[in-house]
Amino acid sequence: MAANRQRSERSPLLNRETLLSYFPQSQRVYVCGTNPGVRVPFREVRQEATRLADGGRESNPNVRFYDTSGPYTDPAVPLEPGKGLPAIRLPWIEARGDSEPYFGRAAQPIDDGYLSWNHKEKAEKRNGASGGALSLPLSRQPRRAKRDAVTQLAYARRGIVTPEMEFVAIRENLGREDRVPERSDREALSFQLPGAPLGARIPERITPEFVRDEIAAGRAILPANINHPESEPMILGRNFRVKINANIGNSAIGSSVEEEVEKLVWAILWGADTVMDLSTGKDIHRIREWILRSSPVPIGTVPIYQALEKVGGRPEELSWEVYRDTLIEQAEQGVDYFTIHAGVLLRYVPLTARRRCGIVSRGGSILAKWCLAHHEENFLYTHFEEICSILRAYDVSISLGDGLRPGAIADANDEAQLAELRTLGELTQIAWKHDVQVMIEGPGHIPLQLIQENMDLELRHCWEAPFYTLGPLTTDVAPGYDHITSAIGAALIGWQGCAMLCYVTPKEHLGLPAREDVRAGVVAYKIAAHAADLAKGFPGVQEWDNALSKARFEFRWNDQFALSLDPTMARSLHDEALPQEAAKSAHFCSMCGPHFCSMKITEEVRNFAREQKISPEDALTQGLEQKAKEFRKGGAAIYP
Amino acid sequence: MAANRQRSERSPLLNRETLLSYFPQSQRVYVCGTNPGVRVPFREVRQEATRLADGGRESNPNVRFYDTSGPYTDPAVPLEPGKGLPAIRLPWIEARGDSEPYFGRAAQPIDDGYLSWNHKEKAEKRNGASGGALSLPLSRQPRRAKRDAVTQLAYARRGIVTPEMEFVAIRENLGREDRVPERSDREALSFQLPGAPLGARIPERITPEFVRDEIAAGRAILPANINHPESEPMILGRNFRVKINANIGNSAIGSSVEEEVEKLVWAILWGADTVMDLSTGKDIHRIREWILRSSPVPIGTVPIYQALEKVGGRPEELSWEVYRDTLIEQAEQGVDYFTIHAGVLLRYVPLTARRRCGIVSRGGSILAKWCLAHHEENFLYTHFEEICSILRAYDVSISLGDGLRPGAIADANDEAQLAELRTLGELTQIAWKHDVQVMIEGPGHIPLQLIQENMDLELRHCWEAPFYTLGPLTTDVAPGYDHITSAIGAALIGWQGCAMLCYVTPKEHLGLPAREDVRAGVVAYKIAAHAADLAKGFPGVQEWDNALSKARFEFRWNDQFALSLDPTMARSLHDEALPQEAAKSAHFCSMCGPHFCSMKITEEVRNFAREQKISPEDALTQGLEQKAKEFRKGGAAIYP
């Protein structure tokens, strides 16, 4: 406890009270499925009652939210950083009987990076020869398949609806059986405008069988390494809610294990659906172990980063053996998806020579350099079948990296990019042959008018595998605001069918994101994803907008804050003008002041109608004749 | 000078050095036209030379920017707050000989608001009976037309190319004669991807005659009250650069003259093309006078706000006479465009009764209340011809207000909104009959999938008059981040043909924007407008992206900052990680560190090609065979 408190003091974030304070009026609820252990977490926001004109009160229902924050915001689960999260999926994995624990690869000092000798010595001093101390205390034995693929894709193809699939179905529906939106009555809280799904086929209700079918068809993936049993299942696909990813990770310049775990918790608190650990600096293995054991969301990595560390940062010295060793190391730790830049072919590299910004993907540039140095084909491409045969034993999904994505508007949709995309389609078929789940990474810097072409070509060349894009950034000119330049593109491509939007923070192009940058990036992308869900017409998503707008219209300020994407920010901006607590129940705001508020005037009109006990439509034209009399004016002529 | 310095101390913004510090490496340049006095201002950013691999240097050209900041950033013009800006258009207006100075309406204490008696007394004490002190010292006599309309529309229809039109043509072209973009060579700085104009017809070069023709057709407006000769001409239309507007103004709750002038300068410094003064509190006349005399950009207002002040804040007591008096008062001061909610018809008001958020436009709710209270048709509608006959004498443009715009996603594109839009089309024809320039205001809260319908209906019902939208906000759920929810919609509708995007700040729905909110709103909207210009393919706009990306690729950090939309922000975020000055010339950043940078690797590949003096394409495949040898590896088999 003492150690725990000490840690809490150093890391105010990993303190239950602090975490809960960001989301007022909220409580954790669970909806159970038919499979044992399927308990899907949601956040529910309590609302005040509406004060009616006659002095009465009308209660407002709780509003339910998709919740990515896991046990961190469940007061019933002890918060013990360093102990790891509960392994909720372990019983399901064990019950399937198709995997077994084994003596995995032993952790070695080199796993934490050899980039500088100084650093190597430090690591050896700390860890001794064995390197055992790299792991957390709870360290489980890793599992792997006994024989056949243990992937959700393999199960789906065999017609098996896993507990993970049921979990996902409940989660996408917000746990409600009856989520058919009201299409006609604008006053109804469930009212929803018709979407424009642009080719998506979203049913009124997501069933476990629908989830299975989408996974079987390769149109969706459910990233769930059997060695990351702490993860709460989620799904990526065009016919589901649009998801977002947050990148964290240290670099040679800075950051520590503690900071990275904090960033993880911070990211999922604000709504990141998956997190990628892109660490490239020291302690790379140890940071990953901490992140995985602490994460209720799927974790992605780019294994080539660590492989590069193992060869001293010299791309030319990379080899299939080092890479393979890294894949196994990370698969055993529990990484849920790997970005693999297997589409950067030797013959594509020259296509980038006349670009404005060449190759901007780190992975892409590493492999391009390797290809050129050896004048050989990319070893990830030549060993792709072998990669698949490893990953299927753990259910690590593949995120086919776009190593040749454009890093400037001038380079958008060029031949280098599109040639690689076609190769990713070829690799998709190979992954599917091995029952490995796969998604496709996309750009990058793309002006608005060329975004649709990216989505169309991805669907065509990659057989409708889920698309996962970085932004795209719609202009190069605003460093410091690239969460905005890219949220614009992200909303558009999300609407067009992109399954997951990789966030961009204000620090993009300038530095590693700090905590507040992570928040700004996640919030901007939650906006983009929700705007896309509305545009696609995903059933039920407009309820959130409706509830918030009702609270706004009724001057329930505290409810408006509590229902906000970022309640703390909403309240603090309101406080800047009217900090008094009384203002939180005032029927005006600082924009117009008390005498001059359009919402107030509309409300008066409605109340007047209610007083007269006639329908608003009639009241507004008939009833006001009476009001006109009150103002001692005769019945004026109606114009025209 | 002492008074000036004292003011500068209180308002650090109105200090030349401070103002210039936000845009480093910049200088003011002018391009002159053929008409006397046509001197179009631009900002040019100086760049460092590119360091070549052979140790040589290659210079980079200055990059030119459209500049809205007026004389504030021209060191050659003395900065004398309180004296007003030079009246650059006065000679042109006088030379036309169709207007004359006259004894205008005398300013009265009531002009500054009677909303509270306390306030009235204070105003009378300060101003005495005459109220003369309300004006600034320089106060000119107002001008009005001798007989015929003095509007740019009237001139355009008569085939006259005014100096204002020539100014605008030069400005849209950035003063260059030869702005045809390079469509094939991605390496060229003028390279531009083909746009998707979606019905816009943008010529390769904007000529003064083209400007005239677009104004004559009603497809563009050039807001330029003859009593605001300080304004630098600009144009709003689908076939020109997308513009943005910033709203400022006090409320009954707070703010002062000084703060509002500061917000004006701040807004145009970051790039606002027009500014609306939406003041509703005290000192409303005096604030407007200060803003007009200090503004190089067109100023818009909503006259009904002041009219309401004059009747004690009670909409029912509004009358045509009070409104008419206010129109003349503000036209004489020099307001360039008026928002007029003449489309809020009595019969449309009931259509809003079942909305989620009723009427959210302040002007709309005032007029709805008036209509209902009197059971009479909106007096702005019944007097619309008279309004036009006043405005044509000053060249005040009309911005037909969307008083029934939706204030929630649930209310988007509903019958109230669309009925009003059709009436705005009818009013457009009336305005044009009187040679009055007109644009159309649009929403509001609109989900992505319904934005295009707004643009299509506006073009159809309003005869291609310029559209001017608030956002639109693509979701209701993110108060505190509505600059982002709305920049998404703004970029999209800008691409689709909207002429001007009215900004939304992070404070929307929460409070009056402060200085930093104004900056956040303007920057988000400059991003949206530029993204839209790129998407439409406006000639030459991609040069900015190209120049910045070139600087980024070449690690010219200072140039990257200087070319940024917000150089201060870009630099300060970079400083957070690497504050040392040396880092500004380092060939890496904190994201990947020095050993591990994709840009650096690409650069190495290119340099290698240069050393070999062969073309990059060949070098990359042939030359690297040699590099492979350097690594003491034999010629490996090429795969596949």
Short mmCIF file of N, CA, C and O in Angstrom, two decimals, chain A residues 83 123 145 179 237 265-266 278 290 322 327 340 350 364 377 435 446 455 465 470 473 498 591 601 635:
data_model
loop_
_atom_site.label_atom_id
_atom_site.label_comp_id
_atom_site.label_asym_id
_atom_site.label_seq_id
_atom_site.Cartn_x
_atom_site.Cartn_y
_atom_site.Cartn_z
N LYS A 83 0.79 -4.57 -10.76
CA LYS A 83 0.25 -5.93 -10.64
C LYS A 83 -0.43 -6.38 -11.93
O LYS A 83 -0.73 -7.55 -12.09
N ALA A 123 22.03 -1.69 -18.83
CA ALA A 123 21.01 -2.72 -18.81
C ALA A 123 21.56 -3.99 -18.20
O ALA A 123 20.90 -4.65 -17.40
N ALA A 145 -0.53 -21.87 -29.96
CA ALA A 145 -1.43 -22.89 -30.50
C ALA A 145 -0.80 -24.26 -30.39
O ALA A 145 0.42 -24.40 -30.56
N ARG A 179 -32.19 -1.05 -30.28
CA ARG A 179 -31.56 0.22 -30.63
C ARG A 179 -32.02 0.77 -31.97
O ARG A 179 -31.31 1.51 -32.62
N GLY A 237 -13.86 -2.63 -38.37
CA GLY A 237 -14.43 -2.97 -39.67
C GLY A 237 -15.38 -1.87 -40.12
O GLY A 237 -15.89 -1.10 -39.31
N VAL A 265 -2.83 5.06 -20.02
CA VAL A 265 -4.06 5.24 -19.23
C VAL A 265 -4.77 6.52 -19.66
O VAL A 265 -5.99 6.57 -19.81
N TRP A 266 -3.99 7.54 -19.88
CA TRP A 266 -4.54 8.82 -20.31
C TRP A 266 -5.26 8.67 -21.66
O TRP A 266 -6.36 9.16 -21.85
N LEU A 278 5.13 2.68 -29.86
CA LEU A 278 6.14 2.90 -30.91
C LEU A 278 7.51 3.21 -30.33
O LEU A 278 8.30 3.91 -30.94
N TRP A 290 5.14 -3.65 -19.50
CA TRP A 290 4.30 -2.83 -18.61
C TRP A 290 3.02 -2.40 -19.33
O TRP A 290 1.93 -2.44 -18.78
N VAL A 322 16.94 -12.02 -36.90
CA VAL A 322 16.71 -11.06 -35.81
C VAL A 322 15.24 -10.65 -35.77
O VAL A 322 14.63 -10.54 -34.71
N LEU A 327 9.62 -11.02 -33.50
CA LEU A 327 8.20 -11.35 -33.64
C LEU A 327 7.76 -12.29 -32.51
O LEU A 327 6.72 -12.09 -31.87
N ILE A 340 3.54 -4.42 -40.27
CA ILE A 340 4.59 -5.10 -41.03
C ILE A 340 4.67 -4.45 -42.41
O ILE A 340 3.69 -4.46 -43.16
N PRO A 350 12.72 3.32 -56.02
CA PRO A 350 13.09 4.42 -56.94
C PRO A 350 11.91 5.34 -57.24
O PRO A 350 12.10 6.50 -57.60
N GLY A 364 9.16 2.13 -43.32
CA GLY A 364 9.39 2.13 -44.76
C GLY A 364 10.81 2.51 -45.10
O GLY A 364 11.46 1.89 -45.97
N GLU A 377 15.31 -8.23 -52.39
CA GLU A 377 13.93 -7.93 -52.07
C GLU A 377 13.73 -7.91 -50.56
O GLU A 377 14.39 -8.66 -49.81
N ASP A 435 -5.22 -18.05 -42.14
CA ASP A 435 -6.19 -17.70 -41.09
C ASP A 435 -5.70 -16.54 -40.22
O ASP A 435 -6.10 -16.43 -39.04
N ILE A 446 -2.89 13.79 -47.60
CA ILE A 446 -3.76 13.67 -48.77
C ILE A 446 -4.73 14.86 -48.80
O ILE A 446 -5.45 15.08 -47.84
N MET A 455 -9.78 5.37 -50.41
CA MET A 455 -10.73 4.40 -49.85
C MET A 455 -11.17 3.42 -50.93
O MET A 455 -11.19 2.20 -50.71
N ALA A 465 -10.64 -5.69 -46.81
CA ALA A 465 -10.00 -5.77 -45.49
C ALA A 465 -10.10 -4.40 -44.83
O ALA A 465 -10.11 -3.38 -45.51
N LEU A 470 -3.67 7.03 -41.14
CA LEU A 470 -3.04 8.06 -40.30
C LEU A 470 -3.60 9.40 -40.79
O LEU A 470 -3.15 9.95 -41.78
N LEU A 473 -3.83 13.94 -43.23
CA LEU A 473 -3.63 15.38 -43.11
C LEU A 473 -4.01 16.04 -44.44
O LEU A 473 -3.52 15.63 -45.48
N CYS A 498 -13.38 3.93 -43.68
CA CYS A 498 -12.16 3.57 -42.95
C CYS A 498 -12.55 3.03 -41.57
O CYS A 498 -13.40 3.61 -40.89
N MET A 591 -22.33 34.55 -23.33
CA MET A 591 -22.28 34.99 -24.72
C MET A 591 -23.27 36.12 -24.98
O MET A 591 -22.97 37.10 -25.62
N ILE A 601 -35.48 32.82 -25.32
CA ILE A 601 -36.67 33.31 -26.03
C ILE A 601 -37.47 32.14 -26.59
O ILE A 601 -38.69 32.07 -26.44
N GLY A 635 -55.39 43.40 -33.57
CA GLY A 635 -55.05 42.34 -34.53
C GLY A 635 -54.59 42.93 -35.85
O GLY A 635 -55.38 43.46 -36.63
#
